[in-house]
Amino acid sequence: EAASEAAGEGDPIDVAADRFELSGGPLVVDTPGLTLRSVGQRATVARTNATTDPNTGAAVDITAADVTFERFEVTNDGLNGIKVTGPSSGVTVRNNRVRDLGPVGRLGVTGIIAQGGAHDDLTVENNLVTGLRNEITDDTDGGFPTVNGIFVDDADIADSTIANNVVRDLAS
């Protein structure tokens, strides 16, 4: 996270294999033009307290334009794996493994989600999304728990590609 905050626009950051535990909020990628790429064995981004966090958000939240997030393993005991917060332009989510999300007992557990505004030139390709769980609990509070592999939650999407992804082992 420190490297992401220190990087300038257009800088690539190669991340060595390691496990990055996020006990607070998500890894927020808010530097335009940044490329975050795991090299060698995959680095893991793991958000571990999301079920006790009332926001139950993503493990990774991409909020800047022209970002590439590539070759990571992402886990979260909460709601989302990788989130692209719109409006967005030029974001690429490629060659990642998003696994072991949920259950949260409400809303939709989602591997990769684009939401929050218009998305232009969004690319989601060659990702594996697996092991997503959700269930109705005593705390469901009338919600509708679902499971989504890859979900675009906005009607305004243009010039975008979602291709060659594998989604498996989902249960709700």
PDB file of N, CA, C and O in Angstrom, residues 53-131:
ATOM      1  N   ASP A  53     -16.783  -5.809   9.942  1.00  0.00           N
ATOM      2  CA  ASP A  53     -16.752  -4.426   9.492  1.00  0.00           C
ATOM      3  C   ASP A  53     -18.121  -4.086   8.914  1.00  0.00           C
ATOM      4  O   ASP A  53     -18.585  -4.745   7.985  1.00  0.00           O
ATOM      5  N   PRO A  54     -18.811  -3.067   9.426  1.00  0.00           N
ATOM      6  CA  PRO A  54     -20.146  -2.767   8.927  1.00  0.00           C
ATOM      7  C   PRO A  54     -20.169  -2.382   7.453  1.00  0.00           C
ATOM      8  O   PRO A  54     -21.200  -2.478   6.809  1.00  0.00           O
ATOM      9  N   ASN A  55     -19.035  -1.970   6.894  1.00  0.00           N
ATOM     10  CA  ASN A  55     -19.005  -1.601   5.482  1.00  0.00           C
ATOM     11  C   ASN A  55     -18.843  -2.822   4.573  1.00  0.00           C
ATOM     12  O   ASN A  55     -19.166  -2.768   3.405  1.00  0.00           O
ATOM     13  N   THR A  56     -18.321  -3.928   5.097  1.00  0.00           N
ATOM     14  CA  THR A  56     -18.133  -5.200   4.387  1.00  0.00           C
ATOM     15  C   THR A  56     -17.740  -5.027   2.929  1.00  0.00           C
ATOM     16  O   THR A  56     -18.265  -5.694   2.058  1.00  0.00           O
ATOM     17  N   GLY A  57     -16.817  -4.163   2.661  1.00  0.00           N
ATOM     18  CA  GLY A  57     -16.459  -3.847   1.296  1.00  0.00           C
ATOM     19  C   GLY A  57     -15.491  -4.806   0.648  1.00  0.00           C
ATOM     20  O   GLY A  57     -15.353  -5.962   1.035  1.00  0.00           O
ATOM     21  N   ALA A  58     -14.799  -4.307  -0.335  1.00  0.00           N
ATOM     22  CA  ALA A  58     -13.891  -5.094  -1.163  1.00  0.00           C
ATOM     23  C   ALA A  58     -12.531  -5.278  -0.497  1.00  0.00           C
ATOM     24  O   ALA A  58     -12.159  -4.537   0.404  1.00  0.00           O
ATOM     25  N   ALA A  59     -11.782  -6.248  -0.988  1.00  0.00           N
ATOM     26  CA  ALA A  59     -10.380  -6.391  -0.590  1.00  0.00           C
ATOM     27  C   ALA A  59      -9.536  -5.367  -1.344  1.00  0.00           C
ATOM     28  O   ALA A  59      -8.616  -4.773  -0.798  1.00  0.00           O
ATOM     29  N   VAL A  60      -9.867  -5.147  -2.629  1.00  0.00           N
ATOM     30  CA  VAL A  60      -9.161  -4.181  -3.478  1.00  0.00           C
ATOM     31  C   VAL A  60     -10.200  -3.261  -4.090  1.00  0.00           C
ATOM     32  O   VAL A  60     -11.207  -3.730  -4.622  1.00  0.00           O
ATOM     33  N   ASP A  61      -9.983  -1.950  -4.003  1.00  0.00           N
ATOM     34  CA  ASP A  61     -10.903  -0.970  -4.580  1.00  0.00           C
ATOM     35  C   ASP A  61     -10.116  -0.053  -5.506  1.00  0.00           C
ATOM     36  O   ASP A  61      -9.279   0.731  -5.064  1.00  0.00           O
ATOM     37  N   ILE A  62     -10.371  -0.171  -6.805  1.00  0.00           N
ATOM     38  CA  ILE A  62      -9.689   0.652  -7.817  1.00  0.00           C
ATOM     39  C   ILE A  62     -10.558   1.865  -8.089  1.00  0.00           C
ATOM     40  O   ILE A  62     -11.678   1.743  -8.589  1.00  0.00           O
ATOM     41  N   THR A  63     -10.032   3.061  -7.756  1.00  0.00           N
ATOM     42  CA  THR A  63     -10.823   4.287  -7.893  1.00  0.00           C
ATOM     43  C   THR A  63     -10.239   5.266  -8.910  1.00  0.00           C
ATOM     44  O   THR A  63     -10.826   6.310  -9.146  1.00  0.00           O
ATOM     45  N   ALA A  64      -9.085   4.945  -9.499  1.00  0.00           N
ATOM     46  CA  ALA A  64      -8.417   5.856 -10.438  1.00  0.00           C
ATOM     47  C   ALA A  64      -8.524   5.328 -11.870  1.00  0.00           C
ATOM     48  O   ALA A  64      -8.777   4.144 -12.101  1.00  0.00           O
ATOM     49  N   ALA A  65      -8.300   6.215 -12.818  1.00  0.00           N
ATOM     50  CA  ALA A  65      -8.337   5.857 -14.234  1.00  0.00           C
ATOM     51  C   ALA A  65      -7.015   5.227 -14.677  1.00  0.00           C
ATOM     52  O   ALA A  65      -5.967   5.447 -14.066  1.00  0.00           O
ATOM     53  N   ASP A  66      -7.104   4.441 -15.743  1.00  0.00           N
ATOM     54  CA  ASP A  66      -5.922   3.873 -16.413  1.00  0.00           C
ATOM     55  C   ASP A  66      -5.069   3.015 -15.488  1.00  0.00           C
ATOM     56  O   ASP A  66      -3.839   3.042 -15.555  1.00  0.00           O
ATOM     57  N   VAL A  67      -5.708   2.246 -14.623  1.00  0.00           N
ATOM     58  CA  VAL A  67      -5.028   1.362 -13.685  1.00  0.00           C
ATOM     59  C   VAL A  67      -5.054  -0.062 -14.231  1.00  0.00           C
ATOM     60  O   VAL A  67      -6.056  -0.506 -14.783  1.00  0.00           O
ATOM     61  N   THR A  68      -3.937  -0.775 -14.052  1.00  0.00           N
ATOM     62  CA  THR A  68      -3.886  -2.210 -14.340  1.00  0.00           C
ATOM     63  C   THR A  68      -3.574  -2.938 -13.039  1.00  0.00           C
ATOM     64  O   THR A  68      -2.618  -2.592 -12.344  1.00  0.00           O
ATOM     65  N   PHE A  69      -4.394  -3.943 -12.716  1.00  0.00           N
ATOM     66  CA  PHE A  69      -4.207  -4.783 -11.528  1.00  0.00           C
ATOM     67  C   PHE A  69      -4.093  -6.208 -12.036  1.00  0.00           C
ATOM     68  O   PHE A  69      -5.054  -6.756 -12.580  1.00  0.00           O
ATOM     69  N   GLU A  70      -2.899  -6.823 -11.860  1.00  0.00           N
ATOM     70  CA  GLU A  70      -2.596  -8.043 -12.597  1.00  0.00           C
ATOM     71  C   GLU A  70      -1.838  -9.085 -11.773  1.00  0.00           C
ATOM     72  O   GLU A  70      -0.882  -8.753 -11.073  1.00  0.00           O
ATOM     73  N   ARG A  71      -2.289 -10.364 -11.863  1.00  0.00           N
ATOM     74  CA  ARG A  71      -1.610 -11.551 -11.340  1.00  0.00           C
ATOM     75  C   ARG A  71      -1.630 -11.683  -9.821  1.00  0.00           C
ATOM     76  O   ARG A  71      -0.724 -12.257  -9.235  1.00  0.00           O
ATOM     77  N   PHE A  72      -2.624 -11.181  -9.150  1.00  0.00           N
ATOM     78  CA  PHE A  72      -2.723 -11.307  -7.700  1.00  0.00           C
ATOM     79  C   PHE A  72      -3.703 -12.410  -7.322  1.00  0.00           C
ATOM     80  O   PHE A  72      -4.571 -12.789  -8.110  1.00  0.00           O
ATOM     81  N   GLU A  73      -3.562 -12.906  -6.120  1.00  0.00           N
ATOM     82  CA  GLU A  73      -4.567 -13.747  -5.496  1.00  0.00           C
ATOM     83  C   GLU A  73      -5.264 -12.859  -4.467  1.00  0.00           C
ATOM     84  O   GLU A  73      -4.602 -12.201  -3.660  1.00  0.00           O
ATOM     85  N   VAL A  74      -6.597 -12.831  -4.508  1.00  0.00           N
ATOM     86  CA  VAL A  74      -7.371 -11.936  -3.652  1.00  0.00           C
ATOM     87  C   VAL A  74      -8.387 -12.763  -2.876  1.00  0.00           C
ATOM     88  O   VAL A  74      -9.142 -13.536  -3.466  1.00  0.00           O
ATOM     89  N   THR A  75      -8.392 -12.595  -1.533  1.00  0.00           N
ATOM     90  CA  THR A  75      -9.374 -13.258  -0.686  1.00  0.00           C
ATOM     91  C   THR A  75     -10.011 -12.233   0.245  1.00  0.00           C
ATOM     92  O   THR A  75      -9.423 -11.185   0.516  1.00  0.00           O
ATOM     93  N   ASN A  76     -11.218 -12.572   0.727  1.00  0.00           N
ATOM     94  CA  ASN A  76     -11.931 -11.638   1.592  1.00  0.00           C
ATOM     95  C   ASN A  76     -13.048 -12.404   2.290  1.00  0.00           C
ATOM     96  O   ASN A  76     -13.842 -13.071   1.626  1.00  0.00           O
ATOM     97  N   ASP A  77     -13.126 -12.314   3.604  1.00  0.00           N
ATOM     98  CA  ASP A  77     -14.254 -12.962   4.274  1.00  0.00           C
ATOM     99  C   ASP A  77     -15.496 -12.076   4.242  1.00  0.00           C
ATOM    100  O   ASP A  77     -16.488 -12.342   4.883  1.00  0.00           O
ATOM    101  N   GLY A  78     -15.438 -11.036   3.448  1.00  0.00           N
ATOM    102  CA  GLY A  78     -16.550 -10.106   3.305  1.00  0.00           C
ATOM    103  C   GLY A  78     -17.171 -10.150   1.932  1.00  0.00           C
ATOM    104  O   GLY A  78     -17.239 -11.194   1.278  1.00  0.00           O
ATOM    105  N   LEU A  79     -17.591  -9.011   1.439  1.00  0.00           N
ATOM    106  CA  LEU A  79     -18.505  -8.885   0.313  1.00  0.00           C
ATOM    107  C   LEU A  79     -17.874  -9.041  -1.070  1.00  0.00           C
ATOM    108  O   LEU A  79     -18.395  -9.777  -1.903  1.00  0.00           O
ATOM    109  N   ASN A  80     -16.789  -8.338  -1.362  1.00  0.00           N
ATOM    110  CA  ASN A  80     -16.241  -8.301  -2.724  1.00  0.00           C
ATOM    111  C   ASN A  80     -14.747  -8.592  -2.745  1.00  0.00           C
ATOM    112  O   ASN A  80     -14.037  -8.266  -1.802  1.00  0.00           O
ATOM    113  N   GLY A  81     -14.297  -9.142  -3.870  1.00  0.00           N
ATOM    114  CA  GLY A  81     -12.869  -9.337  -4.083  1.00  0.00           C
ATOM    115  C   GLY A  81     -12.244  -8.062  -4.632  1.00  0.00           C
ATOM    116  O   GLY A  81     -11.618  -7.298  -3.919  1.00  0.00           O
ATOM    117  N   ILE A  82     -12.439  -7.823  -5.930  1.00  0.00           N
ATOM    118  CA  ILE A  82     -11.894  -6.644  -6.602  1.00  0.00           C
ATOM    119  C   ILE A  82     -13.057  -5.772  -7.050  1.00  0.00           C
ATOM    120  O   ILE A  82     -13.969  -6.244  -7.733  1.00  0.00           O
ATOM    121  N   LYS A  83     -13.010  -4.505  -6.666  1.00  0.00           N
ATOM    122  CA  LYS A  83     -14.064  -3.556  -7.025  1.00  0.00           C
ATOM    123  C   LYS A  83     -13.465  -2.446  -7.870  1.00  0.00           C
ATOM    124  O   LYS A  83     -12.411  -1.889  -7.529  1.00  0.00           O
ATOM    125  N   VAL A  84     -14.126  -2.117  -8.972  1.00  0.00           N
ATOM    126  CA  VAL A  84     -13.767  -0.946  -9.775  1.00  0.00           C
ATOM    127  C   VAL A  84     -14.860   0.081  -9.508  1.00  0.00           C
ATOM    128  O   VAL A  84     -16.016  -0.117  -9.885  1.00  0.00           O
ATOM    129  N   THR A  85     -14.503   1.153  -8.815  1.00  0.00           N
ATOM    130  CA  THR A  85     -15.471   2.183  -8.457  1.00  0.00           C
ATOM    131  C   THR A  85     -15.520   3.223  -9.564  1.00  0.00           C
ATOM    132  O   THR A  85     -14.501   3.833  -9.899  1.00  0.00           O
ATOM    133  N   GLY A  86     -16.688   3.428 -10.129  1.00  0.00           N
ATOM    134  CA  GLY A  86     -16.857   4.381 -11.209  1.00  0.00           C
ATOM    135  C   GLY A  86     -17.136   5.777 -10.686  1.00  0.00           C
ATOM    136  O   GLY A  86     -17.351   5.969  -9.492  1.00  0.00           O
ATOM    137  N   PRO A  87     -17.108   6.752 -11.572  1.00  0.00           N
ATOM    138  CA  PRO A  87     -16.850   6.505 -12.984  1.00  0.00           C
ATOM    139  C   PRO A  87     -15.391   6.101 -13.203  1.00  0.00           C
ATOM    140  O   PRO A  87     -14.500   6.578 -12.506  1.00  0.00           O
ATOM    141  N   SER A  88     -15.199   5.184 -14.163  1.00  0.00           N
ATOM    142  CA  SER A  88     -13.845   4.711 -14.438  1.00  0.00           C
ATOM    143  C   SER A  88     -13.573   4.741 -15.932  1.00  0.00           C
ATOM    144  O   SER A  88     -14.490   4.693 -16.748  1.00  0.00           O
ATOM    145  N   SER A  89     -12.290   4.810 -16.251  1.00  0.00           N
ATOM    146  CA  SER A  89     -11.863   4.791 -17.645  1.00  0.00           C
ATOM    147  C   SER A  89     -10.502   4.108 -17.730  1.00  0.00           C
ATOM    148  O   SER A  89      -9.596   4.434 -16.970  1.00  0.00           O
ATOM    149  N   GLY A  90     -10.390   3.146 -18.634  1.00  0.00           N
ATOM    150  CA  GLY A  90      -9.099   2.526 -18.893  1.00  0.00           C
ATOM    151  C   GLY A  90      -8.610   1.576 -17.817  1.00  0.00           C
ATOM    152  O   GLY A  90      -7.407   1.345 -17.703  1.00  0.00           O
ATOM    153  N   VAL A  91      -9.501   0.996 -17.015  1.00  0.00           N
ATOM    154  CA  VAL A  91      -9.088   0.076 -15.947  1.00  0.00           C
ATOM    155  C   VAL A  91      -9.010  -1.343 -16.510  1.00  0.00           C
ATOM    156  O   VAL A  91      -9.909  -1.792 -17.221  1.00  0.00           O
ATOM    157  N   THR A  92      -7.927  -2.058 -16.163  1.00  0.00           N
ATOM    158  CA  THR A  92      -7.737  -3.446 -16.562  1.00  0.00           C
ATOM    159  C   THR A  92      -7.536  -4.310 -15.327  1.00  0.00           C
ATOM    160  O   THR A  92      -6.671  -4.012 -14.495  1.00  0.00           O
ATOM    161  N   VAL A  93      -8.327  -5.377 -15.216  1.00  0.00           N
ATOM    162  CA  VAL A  93      -8.211  -6.373 -14.154  1.00  0.00           C
ATOM    163  C   VAL A  93      -7.929  -7.687 -14.882  1.00  0.00           C
ATOM    164  O   VAL A  93      -8.813  -8.220 -15.557  1.00  0.00           O
ATOM    165  N   ARG A  94      -6.688  -8.191 -14.761  1.00  0.00           N
ATOM    166  CA  ARG A  94      -6.265  -9.288 -15.623  1.00  0.00           C
ATOM    167  C   ARG A  94      -5.465 -10.343 -14.850  1.00  0.00           C
ATOM    168  O   ARG A  94      -4.639 -10.021 -14.006  1.00  0.00           O
ATOM    169  N   ASN A  95      -5.716 -11.613 -15.191  1.00  0.00           N
ATOM    170  CA  ASN A  95      -4.916 -12.746 -14.707  1.00  0.00           C
ATOM    171  C   ASN A  95      -4.865 -12.862 -13.190  1.00  0.00           C
ATOM    172  O   ASN A  95      -3.839 -13.246 -12.623  1.00  0.00           O
ATOM    173  N   ASN A  96      -5.959 -12.531 -12.521  1.00  0.00           N
ATOM    174  CA  ASN A  96      -6.027 -12.639 -11.060  1.00  0.00           C
ATOM    175  C   ASN A  96      -6.794 -13.894 -10.660  1.00  0.00           C
ATOM    176  O   ASN A  96      -7.558 -14.451 -11.453  1.00  0.00           O
ATOM    177  N   ARG A  97      -6.588 -14.322  -9.419  1.00  0.00           N
ATOM    178  CA  ARG A  97      -7.373 -15.397  -8.818  1.00  0.00           C
ATOM    179  C   ARG A  97      -8.110 -14.803  -7.627  1.00  0.00           C
ATOM    180  O   ARG A  97      -7.486 -14.395  -6.649  1.00  0.00           O
ATOM    181  N   VAL A  98      -9.412 -14.750  -7.720  1.00  0.00           N
ATOM    182  CA  VAL A  98     -10.240 -14.223  -6.645  1.00  0.00           C
ATOM    183  C   VAL A  98     -10.948 -15.425  -6.026  1.00  0.00           C
ATOM    184  O   VAL A  98     -11.661 -16.146  -6.722  1.00  0.00           O
ATOM    185  N   ARG A  99     -10.708 -15.658  -4.731  1.00  0.00           N
ATOM    186  CA  ARG A  99     -11.240 -16.888  -4.136  1.00  0.00           C
ATOM    187  C   ARG A  99     -11.641 -16.675  -2.678  1.00  0.00           C
ATOM    188  O   ARG A  99     -11.206 -15.730  -2.035  1.00  0.00           O
ATOM    189  N   ASP A 100     -12.469 -17.586  -2.208  1.00  0.00           N
ATOM    190  CA  ASP A 100     -12.843 -17.678  -0.798  1.00  0.00           C
ATOM    191  C   ASP A 100     -13.413 -16.370  -0.252  1.00  0.00           C
ATOM    192  O   ASP A 100     -12.891 -15.784   0.697  1.00  0.00           O
ATOM    193  N   LEU A 101     -14.513 -15.920  -0.856  1.00  0.00           N
ATOM    194  CA  LEU A 101     -15.210 -14.720  -0.389  1.00  0.00           C
ATOM    195  C   LEU A 101     -16.466 -15.118   0.367  1.00  0.00           C
ATOM    196  O   LEU A 101     -17.104 -16.112   0.049  1.00  0.00           O
ATOM    197  N   GLY A 102     -16.839 -14.292   1.366  1.00  0.00           N
ATOM    198  CA  GLY A 102     -18.072 -14.482   2.101  1.00  0.00           C
ATOM    199  C   GLY A 102     -17.963 -15.610   3.110  1.00  0.00           C
ATOM    200  O   GLY A 102     -16.877 -16.098   3.377  1.00  0.00           O
ATOM    201  N   PRO A 103     -19.101 -16.003   3.701  1.00  0.00           N
ATOM    202  CA  PRO A 103     -20.437 -15.441   3.515  1.00  0.00           C
ATOM    203  C   PRO A 103     -20.660 -14.211   4.389  1.00  0.00           C
ATOM    204  O   PRO A 103     -20.035 -14.078   5.431  1.00  0.00           O
ATOM    205  N   VAL A 104     -21.549 -13.328   3.947  1.00  0.00           N
ATOM    206  CA  VAL A 104     -21.874 -12.140   4.727  1.00  0.00           C
ATOM    207  C   VAL A 104     -23.336 -12.121   5.164  1.00  0.00           C
ATOM    208  O   VAL A 104     -23.723 -11.314   5.992  1.00  0.00           O
ATOM    209  N   GLY A 105     -24.183 -12.976   4.578  1.00  0.00           N
ATOM    210  CA  GLY A 105     -25.577 -13.054   4.993  1.00  0.00           C
ATOM    211  C   GLY A 105     -26.467 -11.961   4.447  1.00  0.00           C
ATOM    212  O   GLY A 105     -27.626 -11.852   4.829  1.00  0.00           O
ATOM    213  N   ARG A 106     -25.944 -11.138   3.565  1.00  0.00           N
ATOM    214  CA  ARG A 106     -26.770 -10.095   2.947  1.00  0.00           C
ATOM    215  C   ARG A 106     -26.103  -9.635   1.662  1.00  0.00           C
ATOM    216  O   ARG A 106     -24.932  -9.912   1.432  1.00  0.00           O
ATOM    217  N   LEU A 107     -26.826  -8.964   0.856  1.00  0.00           N
ATOM    218  CA  LEU A 107     -26.323  -8.431  -0.410  1.00  0.00           C
ATOM    219  C   LEU A 107     -25.690  -9.521  -1.261  1.00  0.00           C
ATOM    220  O   LEU A 107     -25.873 -10.707  -1.028  1.00  0.00           O
ATOM    221  N   GLY A 108     -24.938  -9.119  -2.278  1.00  0.00           N
ATOM    222  CA  GLY A 108     -24.350 -10.081  -3.200  1.00  0.00           C
ATOM    223  C   GLY A 108     -22.854 -10.191  -3.037  1.00  0.00           C
ATOM    224  O   GLY A 108     -22.122  -9.245  -3.290  1.00  0.00           O
ATOM    225  N   VAL A 109     -22.389 -11.360  -2.601  1.00  0.00           N
ATOM    226  CA  VAL A 109     -20.948 -11.621  -2.582  1.00  0.00           C
ATOM    227  C   VAL A 109     -20.501 -11.697  -4.040  1.00  0.00           C
ATOM    228  O   VAL A 109     -21.077 -12.446  -4.830  1.00  0.00           O
ATOM    229  N   THR A 110     -19.496 -10.904  -4.398  1.00  0.00           N
ATOM    230  CA  THR A 110     -19.106 -10.790  -5.801  1.00  0.00           C
ATOM    231  C   THR A 110     -17.597 -10.828  -5.948  1.00  0.00           C
ATOM    232  O   THR A 110     -16.879 -10.101  -5.254  1.00  0.00           O
ATOM    233  N   GLY A 111     -17.115 -11.642  -6.884  1.00  0.00           N
ATOM    234  CA  GLY A 111     -15.677 -11.768  -7.122  1.00  0.00           C
ATOM    235  C   GLY A 111     -15.069 -10.488  -7.663  1.00  0.00           C
ATOM    236  O   GLY A 111     -14.148  -9.920  -7.089  1.00  0.00           O
ATOM    237  N   ILE A 112     -15.581 -10.017  -8.798  1.00  0.00           N
ATOM    238  CA  ILE A 112     -15.116  -8.777  -9.425  1.00  0.00           C
ATOM    239  C   ILE A 112     -16.356  -7.960  -9.751  1.00  0.00           C
ATOM    240  O   ILE A 112     -17.272  -8.442 -10.418  1.00  0.00           O
ATOM    241  N   ILE A 113     -16.383  -6.718  -9.269  1.00  0.00           N
ATOM    242  CA  ILE A 113     -17.563  -5.869  -9.479  1.00  0.00           C
ATOM    243  C   ILE A 113     -17.137  -4.495  -9.982  1.00  0.00           C
ATOM    244  O   ILE A 113     -16.142  -3.931  -9.539  1.00  0.00           O
ATOM    245  N   ALA A 114     -17.905  -3.965 -10.934  1.00  0.00           N
ATOM    246  CA  ALA A 114     -17.752  -2.584 -11.389  1.00  0.00           C
ATOM    247  C   ALA A 114     -19.041  -1.871 -11.032  1.00  0.00           C
ATOM    248  O   ALA A 114     -20.123  -2.297 -11.440  1.00  0.00           O
ATOM    249  N   GLN A 115     -18.939  -0.821 -10.225  1.00  0.00           N
ATOM    250  CA  GLN A 115     -20.143  -0.111  -9.809  1.00  0.00           C
ATOM    251  C   GLN A 115     -19.811   1.329  -9.442  1.00  0.00           C
ATOM    252  O   GLN A 115     -18.650   1.699  -9.349  1.00  0.00           O
ATOM    253  N   GLY A 116     -20.827   2.128  -9.267  1.00  0.00           N
ATOM    254  CA  GLY A 116     -20.632   3.485  -8.782  1.00  0.00           C
ATOM    255  C   GLY A 116     -20.593   4.554  -9.853  1.00  0.00           C
ATOM    256  O   GLY A 116     -20.277   5.697  -9.568  1.00  0.00           O
ATOM    257  N   GLY A 117     -20.899   4.218 -11.086  1.00  0.00           N
ATOM    258  CA  GLY A 117     -20.891   5.213 -12.148  1.00  0.00           C
ATOM    259  C   GLY A 117     -20.522   4.587 -13.477  1.00  0.00           C
ATOM    260  O   GLY A 117     -20.358   3.375 -13.592  1.00  0.00           O
ATOM    261  N   ALA A 118     -20.386   5.424 -14.495  1.00  0.00           N
ATOM    262  CA  ALA A 118     -20.083   4.956 -15.848  1.00  0.00           C
ATOM    263  C   ALA A 118     -18.696   4.315 -15.918  1.00  0.00           C
ATOM    264  O   ALA A 118     -17.776   4.704 -15.196  1.00  0.00           O
ATOM    265  N   HIS A 119     -18.571   3.330 -16.806  1.00  0.00           N
ATOM    266  CA  HIS A 119     -17.296   2.649 -17.027  1.00  0.00           C
ATOM    267  C   HIS A 119     -17.006   2.657 -18.521  1.00  0.00           C
ATOM    268  O   HIS A 119     -17.815   2.186 -19.322  1.00  0.00           O
ATOM    269  N   ASP A 120     -15.847   3.190 -18.886  1.00  0.00           N
ATOM    270  CA  ASP A 120     -15.425   3.256 -20.278  1.00  0.00           C
ATOM    271  C   ASP A 120     -14.073   2.548 -20.403  1.00  0.00           C
ATOM    272  O   ASP A 120     -13.188   2.756 -19.575  1.00  0.00           O
ATOM    273  N   ASP A 121     -13.941   1.709 -21.415  1.00  0.00           N
ATOM    274  CA  ASP A 121     -12.692   1.000 -21.676  1.00  0.00           C
ATOM    275  C   ASP A 121     -12.267   0.150 -20.471  1.00  0.00           C
ATOM    276  O   ASP A 121     -11.113   0.135 -20.062  1.00  0.00           O
ATOM    277  N   LEU A 122     -13.227  -0.565 -19.888  1.00  0.00           N
ATOM    278  CA  LEU A 122     -12.969  -1.489 -18.783  1.00  0.00           C
ATOM    279  C   LEU A 122     -12.622  -2.846 -19.378  1.00  0.00           C
ATOM    280  O   LEU A 122     -13.325  -3.346 -20.257  1.00  0.00           O
ATOM    281  N   THR A 123     -11.532  -3.452 -18.907  1.00  0.00           N
ATOM    282  CA  THR A 123     -11.147  -4.787 -19.351  1.00  0.00           C
ATOM    283  C   THR A 123     -11.049  -5.708 -18.145  1.00  0.00           C
ATOM    284  O   THR A 123     -10.315  -5.412 -17.193  1.00  0.00           O
ATOM    285  N   VAL A 124     -11.816  -6.798 -18.172  1.00  0.00           N
ATOM    286  CA  VAL A 124     -11.763  -7.832 -17.144  1.00  0.00           C
ATOM    287  C   VAL A 124     -11.527  -9.131 -17.905  1.00  0.00           C
ATOM    288  O   VAL A 124     -12.441  -9.637 -18.562  1.00  0.00           O
ATOM    289  N   GLU A 125     -10.287  -9.656 -17.837  1.00  0.00           N
ATOM    290  CA  GLU A 125      -9.985 -10.825 -18.653  1.00  0.00           C
ATOM    291  C   GLU A 125      -9.025 -11.788 -17.965  1.00  0.00           C
ATOM    292  O   GLU A 125      -8.184 -11.387 -17.154  1.00  0.00           O
ATOM    293  N   ASN A 126      -9.208 -13.056 -18.293  1.00  0.00           N
ATOM    294  CA  ASN A 126      -8.327 -14.140 -17.847  1.00  0.00           C
ATOM    295  C   ASN A 126      -8.230 -14.252 -16.333  1.00  0.00           C
ATOM    296  O   ASN A 126      -7.181 -14.587 -15.792  1.00  0.00           O
ATOM    297  N   ASN A 127      -9.322 -13.987 -15.628  1.00  0.00           N
ATOM    298  CA  ASN A 127      -9.367 -14.119 -14.174  1.00  0.00           C
ATOM    299  C   ASN A 127     -10.057 -15.422 -13.791  1.00  0.00           C
ATOM    300  O   ASN A 127     -10.923 -15.914 -14.515  1.00  0.00           O
ATOM    301  N   LEU A 128      -9.692 -15.969 -12.645  1.00  0.00           N
ATOM    302  CA  LEU A 128     -10.388 -17.105 -12.049  1.00  0.00           C
ATOM    303  C   LEU A 128     -11.106 -16.600 -10.806  1.00  0.00           C
ATOM    304  O   LEU A 128     -10.482 -15.990  -9.930  1.00  0.00           O
ATOM    305  N   VAL A 129     -12.411 -16.859 -10.726  1.00  0.00           N
ATOM    306  CA  VAL A 129     -13.217 -16.501  -9.555  1.00  0.00           C
ATOM    307  C   VAL A 129     -13.787 -17.809  -9.018  1.00  0.00           C
ATOM    308  O   VAL A 129     -14.521 -18.507  -9.738  1.00  0.00           O
ATOM    309  N   THR A 130     -13.463 -18.144  -7.760  1.00  0.00           N
ATOM    310  CA  THR A 130     -13.872 -19.446  -7.223  1.00  0.00           C
ATOM    311  C   THR A 130     -14.080 -19.387  -5.707  1.00  0.00           C
ATOM    312  O   THR A 130     -13.474 -18.563  -5.028  1.00  0.00           O
ATOM    313  N   GLY A 131     -14.943 -20.251  -5.209  1.00  0.00           N
ATOM    314  CA  GLY A 131     -15.131 -20.389  -3.768  1.00  0.00           C
ATOM    315  C   GLY A 131     -15.894 -19.250  -3.124  1.00  0.00           C
ATOM    316  O   GLY A 131     -15.557 -18.828  -2.022  1.00  0.00           O
TER     317      GLY A 131
END
